[in-house]
XYZ file of C-alpha atoms in Angstrom:
623
model
C 100.540 110.823 97.093
C 103.698 112.709 96.083
C 104.599 110.646 93.029
C 101.086 111.063 91.682
C 102.093 114.478 90.353
C 103.925 112.759 87.520
C 102.701 109.164 87.674
C 99.721 106.956 88.353
C 99.140 104.173 90.824
C 100.840 100.865 90.050
C 98.946 97.934 88.579
C 96.575 96.737 91.336
C 97.183 93.143 90.263
C 100.696 93.413 91.738
C 99.390 93.181 95.284
C 98.018 90.276 97.284
C 98.320 87.907 94.341
C 102.072 88.390 94.143
C 102.412 88.197 97.940
C 100.490 84.912 98.004
C 102.544 83.465 95.160
C 105.777 84.537 96.855
C 104.784 82.573 99.962
C 103.863 79.583 97.777
C 107.239 79.787 96.044
C 109.178 79.987 99.310
C 107.291 76.983 100.707
C 107.859 74.899 97.539
C 104.202 75.004 96.532
C 103.219 75.526 92.864
C 102.922 79.174 91.838
C 99.607 80.166 90.268
C 100.046 80.417 86.448
C 100.200 84.044 85.344
C 100.285 85.272 88.937
C 103.890 86.456 88.765
C 105.821 88.043 85.910
C 108.190 85.600 84.180
C 111.219 87.817 84.843
C 110.410 87.959 88.567
C 109.826 84.208 88.806
C 113.146 83.568 87.067
C 114.862 85.915 89.525
C 113.222 84.172 92.498
C 114.613 80.881 91.193
C 118.105 82.348 90.902
C 117.789 83.781 94.416
C 116.924 80.338 95.749
C 119.934 78.814 93.970
C 122.113 81.511 95.557
C 120.616 80.478 98.938
C 119.598 84.058 99.678
C 117.779 84.423 103.006
C 114.217 85.667 102.460
C 113.653 86.724 106.069
C 116.771 88.853 106.619
C 119.341 90.909 104.735
C 123.027 89.998 105.056
C 125.285 91.888 102.645
C 129.037 92.165 102.101
C 130.403 95.588 102.999
C 133.338 97.658 101.759
C 134.123 100.522 104.098
C 135.610 102.890 101.507
C 134.380 101.999 97.987
C 136.426 103.522 95.173
C 134.351 106.376 93.758
C 137.180 107.955 91.805
C 136.145 106.175 88.609
C 134.870 107.565 85.282
C 131.288 106.412 85.963
C 131.021 108.203 89.306
C 132.679 111.370 87.980
C 130.420 111.538 84.901
C 127.244 110.695 86.817
C 127.741 113.105 89.726
C 126.412 116.310 88.054
C 123.558 114.400 86.411
C 122.444 112.907 89.715
C 122.770 116.230 91.566
C 120.551 117.889 88.969
C 117.957 115.130 89.278
C 118.042 115.385 93.083
C 117.284 119.105 92.860
C 114.301 118.395 90.597
C 112.992 115.762 93.021
C 113.575 117.847 96.133
C 110.974 116.938 98.744
C 109.832 113.807 96.898
C 110.191 110.432 98.684
C 112.532 109.051 96.020
C 116.094 107.857 96.461
C 118.654 107.988 93.641
C 121.189 105.159 93.827
C 124.289 104.628 91.683
C 126.164 101.292 91.699
C 129.101 99.790 89.875
C 128.783 96.774 87.573
C 128.876 94.341 90.507
C 125.958 95.998 92.312
C 128.158 97.781 94.887
C 126.426 101.014 95.932
C 128.650 104.023 95.163
C 126.302 106.869 96.071
C 122.773 107.564 97.326
C 120.804 110.817 97.267
C 117.551 110.954 99.240
C 115.474 113.998 100.123
C 112.982 112.229 102.412
C 114.187 111.543 105.981
C 111.842 108.618 106.641
C 112.844 106.870 103.406
C 116.505 107.578 104.204
C 116.216 105.832 107.574
C 114.471 102.846 106.030
C 117.138 102.454 103.344
C 119.797 102.518 106.062
C 117.977 99.710 107.855
C 117.888 97.523 104.724
C 121.528 98.379 103.890
C 120.756 100.117 100.584
C 123.679 102.449 101.240
C 127.194 103.150 99.924
C 129.594 100.272 100.534
C 126.962 97.517 100.481
C 126.398 95.258 97.480
C 122.854 94.843 96.168
C 123.845 92.120 93.713
C 121.128 89.526 93.232
C 123.323 86.791 94.710
C 123.322 88.605 98.085
C 119.853 90.181 98.446
C 117.786 88.313 95.858
C 115.305 89.928 93.494
C 115.647 93.730 93.501
C 115.799 96.575 90.998
C 119.591 96.834 91.004
C 120.775 93.221 91.052
C 118.036 91.889 88.771
C 118.621 94.641 86.197
C 122.347 93.843 86.175
C 121.667 90.106 86.020
C 119.312 90.458 83.053
C 121.177 93.283 81.353
C 117.992 95.314 80.873
C 115.758 97.795 82.743
C 113.844 96.183 85.572
C 110.922 97.248 87.771
C 110.480 95.435 91.081
C 107.382 96.315 93.111
C 106.601 95.421 96.716
C 106.230 91.679 97.225
C 108.117 90.952 94.019
C 111.265 91.517 96.103
C 112.720 88.237 97.357
C 113.657 89.668 100.773
C 110.559 90.465 102.810
C 112.174 93.555 104.380
C 112.062 95.228 100.946
C 108.345 94.652 100.370
C 107.414 98.272 101.239
C 109.602 99.590 98.403
C 109.370 99.938 94.640
C 112.533 100.031 92.530
C 113.314 100.886 88.918
C 116.824 99.851 87.928
C 118.589 100.397 84.597
C 122.047 99.048 83.641
C 124.515 101.710 82.459
C 126.517 100.656 79.399
C 129.688 102.433 78.338
C 128.927 104.397 75.137
C 132.151 103.226 73.474
C 132.779 99.648 74.598
C 129.157 98.696 75.292
C 130.290 97.006 78.514
C 128.019 97.368 81.556
C 129.793 99.723 83.958
C 127.087 100.174 86.590
C 123.411 100.706 87.283
C 121.064 103.539 88.202
C 118.205 102.795 90.577
C 115.272 104.948 91.674
C 113.640 103.684 94.851
C 110.478 104.946 96.547
C 107.723 103.657 98.809
C 105.583 101.021 97.105
C 102.450 103.110 97.708
C 104.010 106.035 95.812
C 105.226 104.127 92.754
C 104.011 105.126 89.313
C 104.800 104.035 85.746
C 106.949 107.110 85.099
C 109.472 105.963 87.690
C 111.007 103.625 85.121
C 110.873 106.256 82.395
C 112.697 108.714 84.637
C 115.366 106.083 85.412
C 115.915 105.377 81.687
C 116.127 109.075 80.820
C 118.668 109.706 83.582
C 120.710 106.689 82.518
C 120.907 108.039 78.975
C 122.119 111.381 80.352
C 124.866 109.542 82.241
C 125.861 107.692 79.054
C 126.092 111.010 77.215
C 128.241 112.401 80.029
C 130.518 109.360 79.751
C 130.752 109.916 76.004
C 131.650 113.582 76.500
C 134.454 112.488 78.814
C 135.763 110.012 76.233
C 138.589 111.367 74.142
C 139.255 110.910 70.427
C 141.875 108.303 71.390
C 139.145 105.898 72.633
C 137.058 106.495 69.499
C 140.017 105.657 67.234
C 140.714 102.540 69.323
C 137.050 101.508 69.068
C 137.070 101.850 65.282
C 140.122 99.584 64.909
C 138.661 97.099 67.410
C 135.409 96.867 65.430
C 137.300 96.433 62.128
C 139.294 93.554 63.636
C 136.173 91.897 65.070
C 134.556 91.975 61.625
C 137.612 90.351 60.034
C 138.196 87.725 62.738
C 135.968 84.999 64.146
C 138.190 84.504 67.194
C 138.773 86.211 70.539
C 139.589 89.937 70.241
C 140.173 92.633 72.832
C 141.433 96.216 72.921
C 142.620 98.360 75.786
C 144.346 101.540 76.849
C 144.634 103.339 80.163
C 140.919 104.250 80.220
C 138.923 101.511 78.485
C 138.846 97.753 77.927
C 136.804 96.102 75.142
C 136.375 92.351 74.654
C 134.176 90.583 72.106
C 131.394 88.058 72.773
C 133.414 85.104 71.497
C 136.198 85.800 74.004
C 133.675 86.005 76.848
C 132.177 82.679 75.730
C 135.358 80.601 75.426
C 137.499 82.186 78.146
C 136.727 81.943 81.855
C 136.744 85.299 83.717
C 140.023 84.404 85.422
C 141.575 83.595 82.028
C 140.395 86.925 80.623
C 141.965 88.725 83.589
C 145.349 87.038 83.062
C 145.403 87.813 79.337
C 144.458 91.455 79.848
C 147.110 91.867 82.538
C 149.714 90.233 80.302
C 148.811 92.594 77.457
C 148.801 95.665 79.717
C 152.280 94.789 80.980
C 153.686 94.632 77.444
C 154.900 97.596 75.441
C 152.195 99.469 73.544
C 154.769 100.379 70.887
C 155.695 96.943 69.488
C 154.087 93.796 68.171
C 154.396 90.757 70.391
C 153.332 87.076 70.392
C 153.612 84.845 73.457
C 152.254 81.649 74.971
C 150.264 82.166 78.182
C 149.316 79.467 80.702
C 145.804 80.228 81.947
C 144.295 79.525 85.412
C 141.778 77.135 83.841
C 144.606 74.877 82.635
C 144.379 75.967 79.016
C 147.208 77.548 77.060
C 146.672 80.488 74.735
C 148.699 82.200 72.030
C 148.405 85.947 72.650
C 149.249 88.348 69.821
C 149.238 92.084 70.525
C 149.931 95.110 68.361
C 149.768 98.876 68.836
C 146.880 100.890 67.387
C 148.001 104.163 65.829
C 145.828 107.273 65.733
C 146.320 110.784 64.499
C 148.366 111.725 67.562
C 150.363 108.512 67.911
C 149.629 105.210 69.680
C 146.095 105.207 71.124
C 146.030 101.715 72.611
C 146.695 98.027 72.180
C 144.753 95.409 70.223
C 145.040 91.723 71.082
C 143.940 88.455 69.492
C 143.832 85.145 71.329
C 143.941 81.585 70.032
C 143.670 78.573 72.330
C 146.470 76.067 71.827
C 146.203 72.284 71.970
C 148.765 71.502 74.679
C 149.298 67.943 73.432
C 150.309 69.295 70.013
C 152.911 71.734 71.297
C 155.824 69.301 71.113
C 158.985 71.193 71.936
C 157.243 74.543 71.689
C 156.517 74.669 75.375
C 155.977 72.632 78.477
C 153.166 72.824 80.935
C 150.675 70.343 82.231
C 147.792 68.967 80.256
C 144.705 71.099 80.233
C 141.875 70.180 82.588
C 139.404 72.286 80.625
C 137.834 69.836 78.181
C 135.275 72.378 76.971
C 135.120 76.198 77.314
C 134.527 77.126 80.943
C 134.383 73.519 82.238
C 136.946 72.013 84.607
C 137.572 68.330 85.241
C 139.847 65.411 84.437
C 137.986 62.464 86.013
C 137.280 59.601 83.627
C 133.481 59.693 83.992
C 133.407 63.493 83.560
C 135.662 63.335 80.483
C 133.417 60.688 78.965
C 130.291 62.845 79.415
C 132.047 65.858 77.834
C 133.426 63.857 74.911
C 130.127 62.116 74.159
C 128.157 65.371 74.265
C 130.580 67.095 71.907
C 130.454 64.206 69.419
C 126.639 64.189 69.428
C 126.557 67.945 68.828
C 129.112 67.666 65.998
C 126.846 65.065 64.359
C 123.877 67.482 64.742
C 121.871 64.846 66.638
C 119.339 65.963 69.252
C 120.579 65.250 72.770
C 119.092 64.632 76.222
C 121.517 65.218 79.114
C 120.545 63.525 82.382
C 121.924 63.808 85.889
C 121.400 64.899 89.482
C 120.760 68.568 90.319
C 123.922 70.652 90.324
C 126.144 68.302 88.295
C 126.585 70.832 85.476
C 124.160 69.624 82.796
C 123.296 73.135 81.639
C 126.917 74.329 81.747
C 127.973 71.297 79.717
C 125.462 72.024 76.953
C 126.403 75.706 76.778
C 130.082 74.770 76.573
C 129.386 72.304 73.753
C 127.495 75.020 71.876
C 130.365 77.494 72.266
C 132.871 74.881 71.085
C 130.905 73.541 68.111
C 128.286 76.150 67.171
C 129.630 79.466 68.467
C 128.600 81.347 65.320
C 124.983 80.160 65.607
C 122.249 81.791 67.673
C 121.710 80.305 71.126
C 118.222 80.244 72.683
C 118.308 79.104 76.313
C 114.917 78.440 77.956
C 114.399 77.473 81.611
C 111.127 75.514 81.626
C 111.058 75.512 85.438
C 109.881 79.140 85.342
C 107.988 79.096 82.033
C 104.445 80.369 82.526
C 101.699 82.297 80.820
C 100.008 81.670 77.479
C 103.125 82.513 75.436
C 105.594 80.134 77.085
C 106.202 78.320 73.769
C 106.936 81.444 71.685
C 110.732 81.434 72.079
C 110.838 77.681 71.489
C 108.873 77.698 68.226
C 110.848 80.688 66.993
C 114.162 78.912 67.665
C 112.969 75.724 65.959
C 112.355 77.709 62.778
C 116.052 78.697 62.597
C 119.355 76.853 62.437
C 120.765 77.840 65.848
C 120.888 75.972 69.152
C 117.889 75.481 71.441
C 118.625 74.486 75.050
C 115.633 73.444 77.149
C 116.364 73.174 80.859
C 114.322 71.253 83.444
C 111.886 69.603 81.020
C 110.978 67.232 83.856
C 109.439 70.200 85.735
C 106.651 70.563 83.141
C 103.200 69.187 83.900
C 101.585 66.557 81.679
C 99.705 69.032 79.481
C 102.784 71.115 78.693
C 104.919 68.029 78.130
C 102.437 66.800 75.543
C 102.396 70.225 73.867
C 106.200 70.387 73.719
C 106.459 66.803 72.439
C 103.998 67.500 69.618
C 105.897 70.617 68.500
C 109.262 68.815 68.555
C 107.892 65.841 66.648
C 106.431 68.118 63.945
C 109.787 69.871 63.626
C 111.674 66.597 63.189
C 109.190 65.423 60.560
C 110.017 68.377 58.279
C 113.218 67.904 56.279
C 115.332 71.044 55.998
C 118.824 71.678 54.638
C 119.783 73.306 57.963
C 117.825 73.004 61.182
C 118.161 73.805 64.857
C 120.120 71.582 67.206
C 117.982 70.832 70.271
C 119.274 69.639 73.643
C 117.429 69.185 76.939
C 118.343 68.608 80.576
C 116.528 66.028 82.688
C 116.803 65.121 86.352
C 117.076 61.652 87.856
C 113.568 61.426 89.316
C 111.030 58.840 88.216
C 109.936 59.658 84.674
C 106.237 60.024 83.851
C 104.761 58.482 80.674
C 104.551 61.984 79.122
C 108.245 62.604 79.836
C 109.222 59.220 78.410
C 107.359 60.068 75.181
C 109.265 63.365 75.004
C 112.588 61.561 75.507
C 111.754 59.289 72.564
C 112.143 62.406 70.390
C 115.854 62.556 71.304
C 117.972 59.834 69.665
C 120.917 60.197 72.070
C 121.308 60.711 75.805
C 124.341 61.342 78.009
C 124.620 60.744 81.749
C 126.528 63.449 83.649
C 128.189 61.875 86.710
C 127.664 63.253 90.227
C 130.682 64.942 91.783
C 131.234 62.045 94.197
C 132.026 59.850 91.171
C 134.899 62.122 90.111
C 135.938 63.499 93.505
C 139.502 63.925 92.237
C 138.213 67.068 90.469
C 137.183 68.817 93.709
C 140.543 70.654 94.197
C 140.485 71.831 90.575
C 136.890 73.018 90.938
C 137.752 74.919 94.124
C 140.558 76.794 92.344
C 138.333 77.382 89.308
C 135.377 78.691 91.342
C 137.583 80.973 93.440
C 139.030 82.419 90.230
C 135.536 82.816 88.766
C 134.437 84.653 91.900
C 137.410 87.009 91.568
C 139.609 85.640 94.381
C 142.351 83.878 92.424
C 145.661 84.350 94.224
C 143.940 85.941 97.226
C 142.498 82.828 98.879
C 143.780 79.288 99.342
C 142.532 76.230 101.216
C 144.483 74.758 104.087
C 145.507 71.098 103.779
C 142.881 70.189 106.373
C 140.138 71.941 104.400
C 141.244 70.156 101.236
C 140.880 66.839 103.066
C 137.410 67.779 104.364
C 136.206 68.832 100.918
C 137.625 65.691 99.300
C 135.790 63.436 101.813
C 132.409 65.127 101.393
C 129.792 63.239 99.358
C 128.432 66.486 97.811
C 124.735 65.613 97.439
C 124.278 68.991 95.724
C 127.280 68.323 93.453
C 129.361 71.132 91.903
C 126.602 73.697 92.531
C 126.757 72.896 96.253
C 130.553 73.331 96.224
C 130.117 76.741 94.582
C 127.560 77.788 97.207
C 129.872 76.642 100.009
C 132.607 78.894 98.624
C 130.128 81.781 98.369
C 129.292 81.234 102.042
C 132.993 81.222 102.962
C 133.527 84.486 101.040
C 130.932 86.252 103.177
C 133.412 86.195 106.074
C 136.864 85.555 104.565
C 138.163 87.209 101.420
C 141.928 86.776 101.736
C 144.472 84.450 103.281
C 143.957 80.752 104.033
C 140.544 79.127 104.412
C 140.443 77.132 107.645
C 138.026 74.475 108.852
C 136.259 77.015 111.057
C 135.426 79.043 107.927
C 133.377 76.181 106.464
C 129.609 75.915 107.054
C 128.763 73.209 109.616
C 127.011 70.904 107.144
C 130.322 70.405 105.297
C 131.894 69.035 108.477
C 129.481 66.090 108.545
C 128.905 62.985 106.439
C 125.332 62.200 107.473
C 123.653 59.685 105.195
C 120.145 60.971 105.739
C 118.322 64.288 105.469
C 118.165 66.023 108.836
C 115.093 67.793 110.173
C 115.427 71.548 110.863
C 115.777 70.878 114.611
C 118.428 68.210 114.002
C 120.344 70.544 111.682
C 120.379 73.261 114.369
C 121.625 70.735 116.941
C 124.303 69.438 114.549
C 125.554 72.974 113.840
C 125.758 73.749 117.573
C 127.790 70.589 118.217
C 130.157 71.333 115.319
C 130.798 74.868 116.563
C 131.306 73.709 120.143
C 133.790 71.044 119.053
C 135.722 73.634 117.049
C 135.811 75.976 120.050
C 136.888 73.102 122.322
C 139.562 71.923 119.862
C 137.753 68.568 119.478
C 137.602 67.983 123.239
C 134.224 66.254 123.503
C 133.998 66.559 127.277
C 134.517 70.327 127.138
C 132.076 70.667 124.225
C 129.465 68.604 126.101
C 129.756 70.837 129.185
C 129.339 73.955 127.025
C 126.201 72.495 125.466
C 124.758 71.171 128.712
C 124.701 67.533 127.600
C 126.408 64.386 128.861
C 129.595 63.022 127.333
C 127.747 59.863 126.247
C 125.142 61.983 124.460
C 127.675 64.029 122.512
C 129.558 60.851 121.473
C 126.279 59.395 120.203
C 125.347 62.615 118.385
C 128.789 62.881 116.749
C 128.369 59.361 115.398
C 124.717 59.871 114.418
C 125.353 63.098 112.511
C 128.629 61.903 110.992
C 130.577 64.860 112.389
C 134.190 64.798 111.214
C 136.911 65.060 113.855
C 140.066 67.167 113.468
C 143.441 67.107 115.150
C 143.806 69.846 117.745
C 147.340 70.466 116.566
C 146.215 71.298 113.054
C 146.702 74.861 111.731
C 142.968 75.485 112.017
C 142.911 74.368 115.628
C 146.008 76.385 116.468
C 144.323 79.401 114.895
C 141.389 78.759 117.250
C 143.721 78.594 120.257
C 145.311 81.897 119.277
C 141.952 83.560 118.848
C 140.614 82.227 122.158
C 143.713 83.480 123.990
C 142.990 87.022 122.942
C 145.430 87.478 120.037
C 144.071 89.729 117.287
C 142.408 88.016 114.364
C 141.328 90.326 111.557
C 138.620 89.535 109.051
C 136.999 91.615 106.378
C 133.944 93.460 107.625
C 130.584 92.029 106.620
C 127.036 93.067 107.292
């Protein structure tokens, strides 16, 4: 085999065993312990949460991606040189930006080239994990470290003939991830040196980026690092070529808030000091202080420091509405949600171990991370998902964290079997029995299912518990969450919901809670990325209020009825004729499935009329 000239055959254990476990995972059967690498199993779980299709590949597409960026310019000669060395080898060299968008692809093998075209691993398509599931590019970017994905370890079955070695590319000055390099070949040709070659090439790209970085960026970096060492707050630095932001700022500021602050700073003069109050998309208010950074040849950039302001304490200093962000990165003003946030923060401040309970998707994990960032931001955070913990060393990170004075978050403890629950309970009880001047704060998340005796014994180790309410119990927060999620996904100011959509979302019972709302918006973004979201942009299941779980056949029938009613502008007789069913049947089905009805004169319906009459209706291109 061609790659054998510089590699060996992959581990034979990564064959049928992984394929069998992948099928078991996709069919909700238990995965054989040790049969799949922990990193792959964790990625599969994320792919499922993203609702990635395992049997097909549907990716967003940008017709003309911007390749006139420092990464692409620095990488181009490095990648051309590598392509010459690999001439004739069935290996493809792929460069992406930090979001997983493919910028360039070099392939010397025609058959491999055709296959990559079929699976959309081509410029303009995004191979982020949220779109295609486990793969060398998206999973490396998600984990922030080199990643090998072989054959059946891919989440999408159409990628199972490939092997990928992806490595994130970090800027040599700021340390920020700016892209990824991926080497892809046929699974049968993969060898261990594929990853080594990817790492070596990535380092060459980093050196090329460094060579392209002027003394101005180095002087800015030095002042940025000095300020970070002196300050425990949010710090950033920028000029026309680079942006640097510290970990604390990323923890306490939502991405949309960071974007607003950076834009505000960039719009100010680099030559003068300035302090201003900034209202953030999350509802918070921040005091932004900026100052110029002077180098040997004059001003080399701008340095900013951010302090969040208590709006209620502003007095006459400024107006604005009260903040809806009770904790960093969390949105909500409903009474039950506020109570859960307040109680969790108080328990953490008292250094008491905490169990957070609630339905899937309510935000238990996000709540605990936010509490840590508010109360223990300077302490180490160890975050363990027990739903994917496997192998003989699954307790290593836990015991190590218990020996320190940081924060230990244990997710999905109710997913552990009886043996592991007893093991975890014994370790936690031994830790609590030892008196120390400073010890770790431990918090766990638990679902609402019936609790086994082993789980109840584990819960006895935690003196306090907090119930996180389902979204239907604080439905008044749905509009705020929609705005927050759109900003987090990078569409603040570019997308808005029509009044009719707002009414539909407010009436939904949200059995999957805030996580379901986020996934609905991700689905909408696959076909609409600007303008006003109409009812016809929503997935069919959101247009129903069924009080029972539908079978797959019933769900297909419901979706067909919803689409037909939208096309017929809620005319049931016309929809029934299109579906080949009687009017009585469609009336019964509408009632049975809880399908919501909409006024034909609404903006969404009028948009449908316009589209059906042949008027142009432009949407962003998707795969």
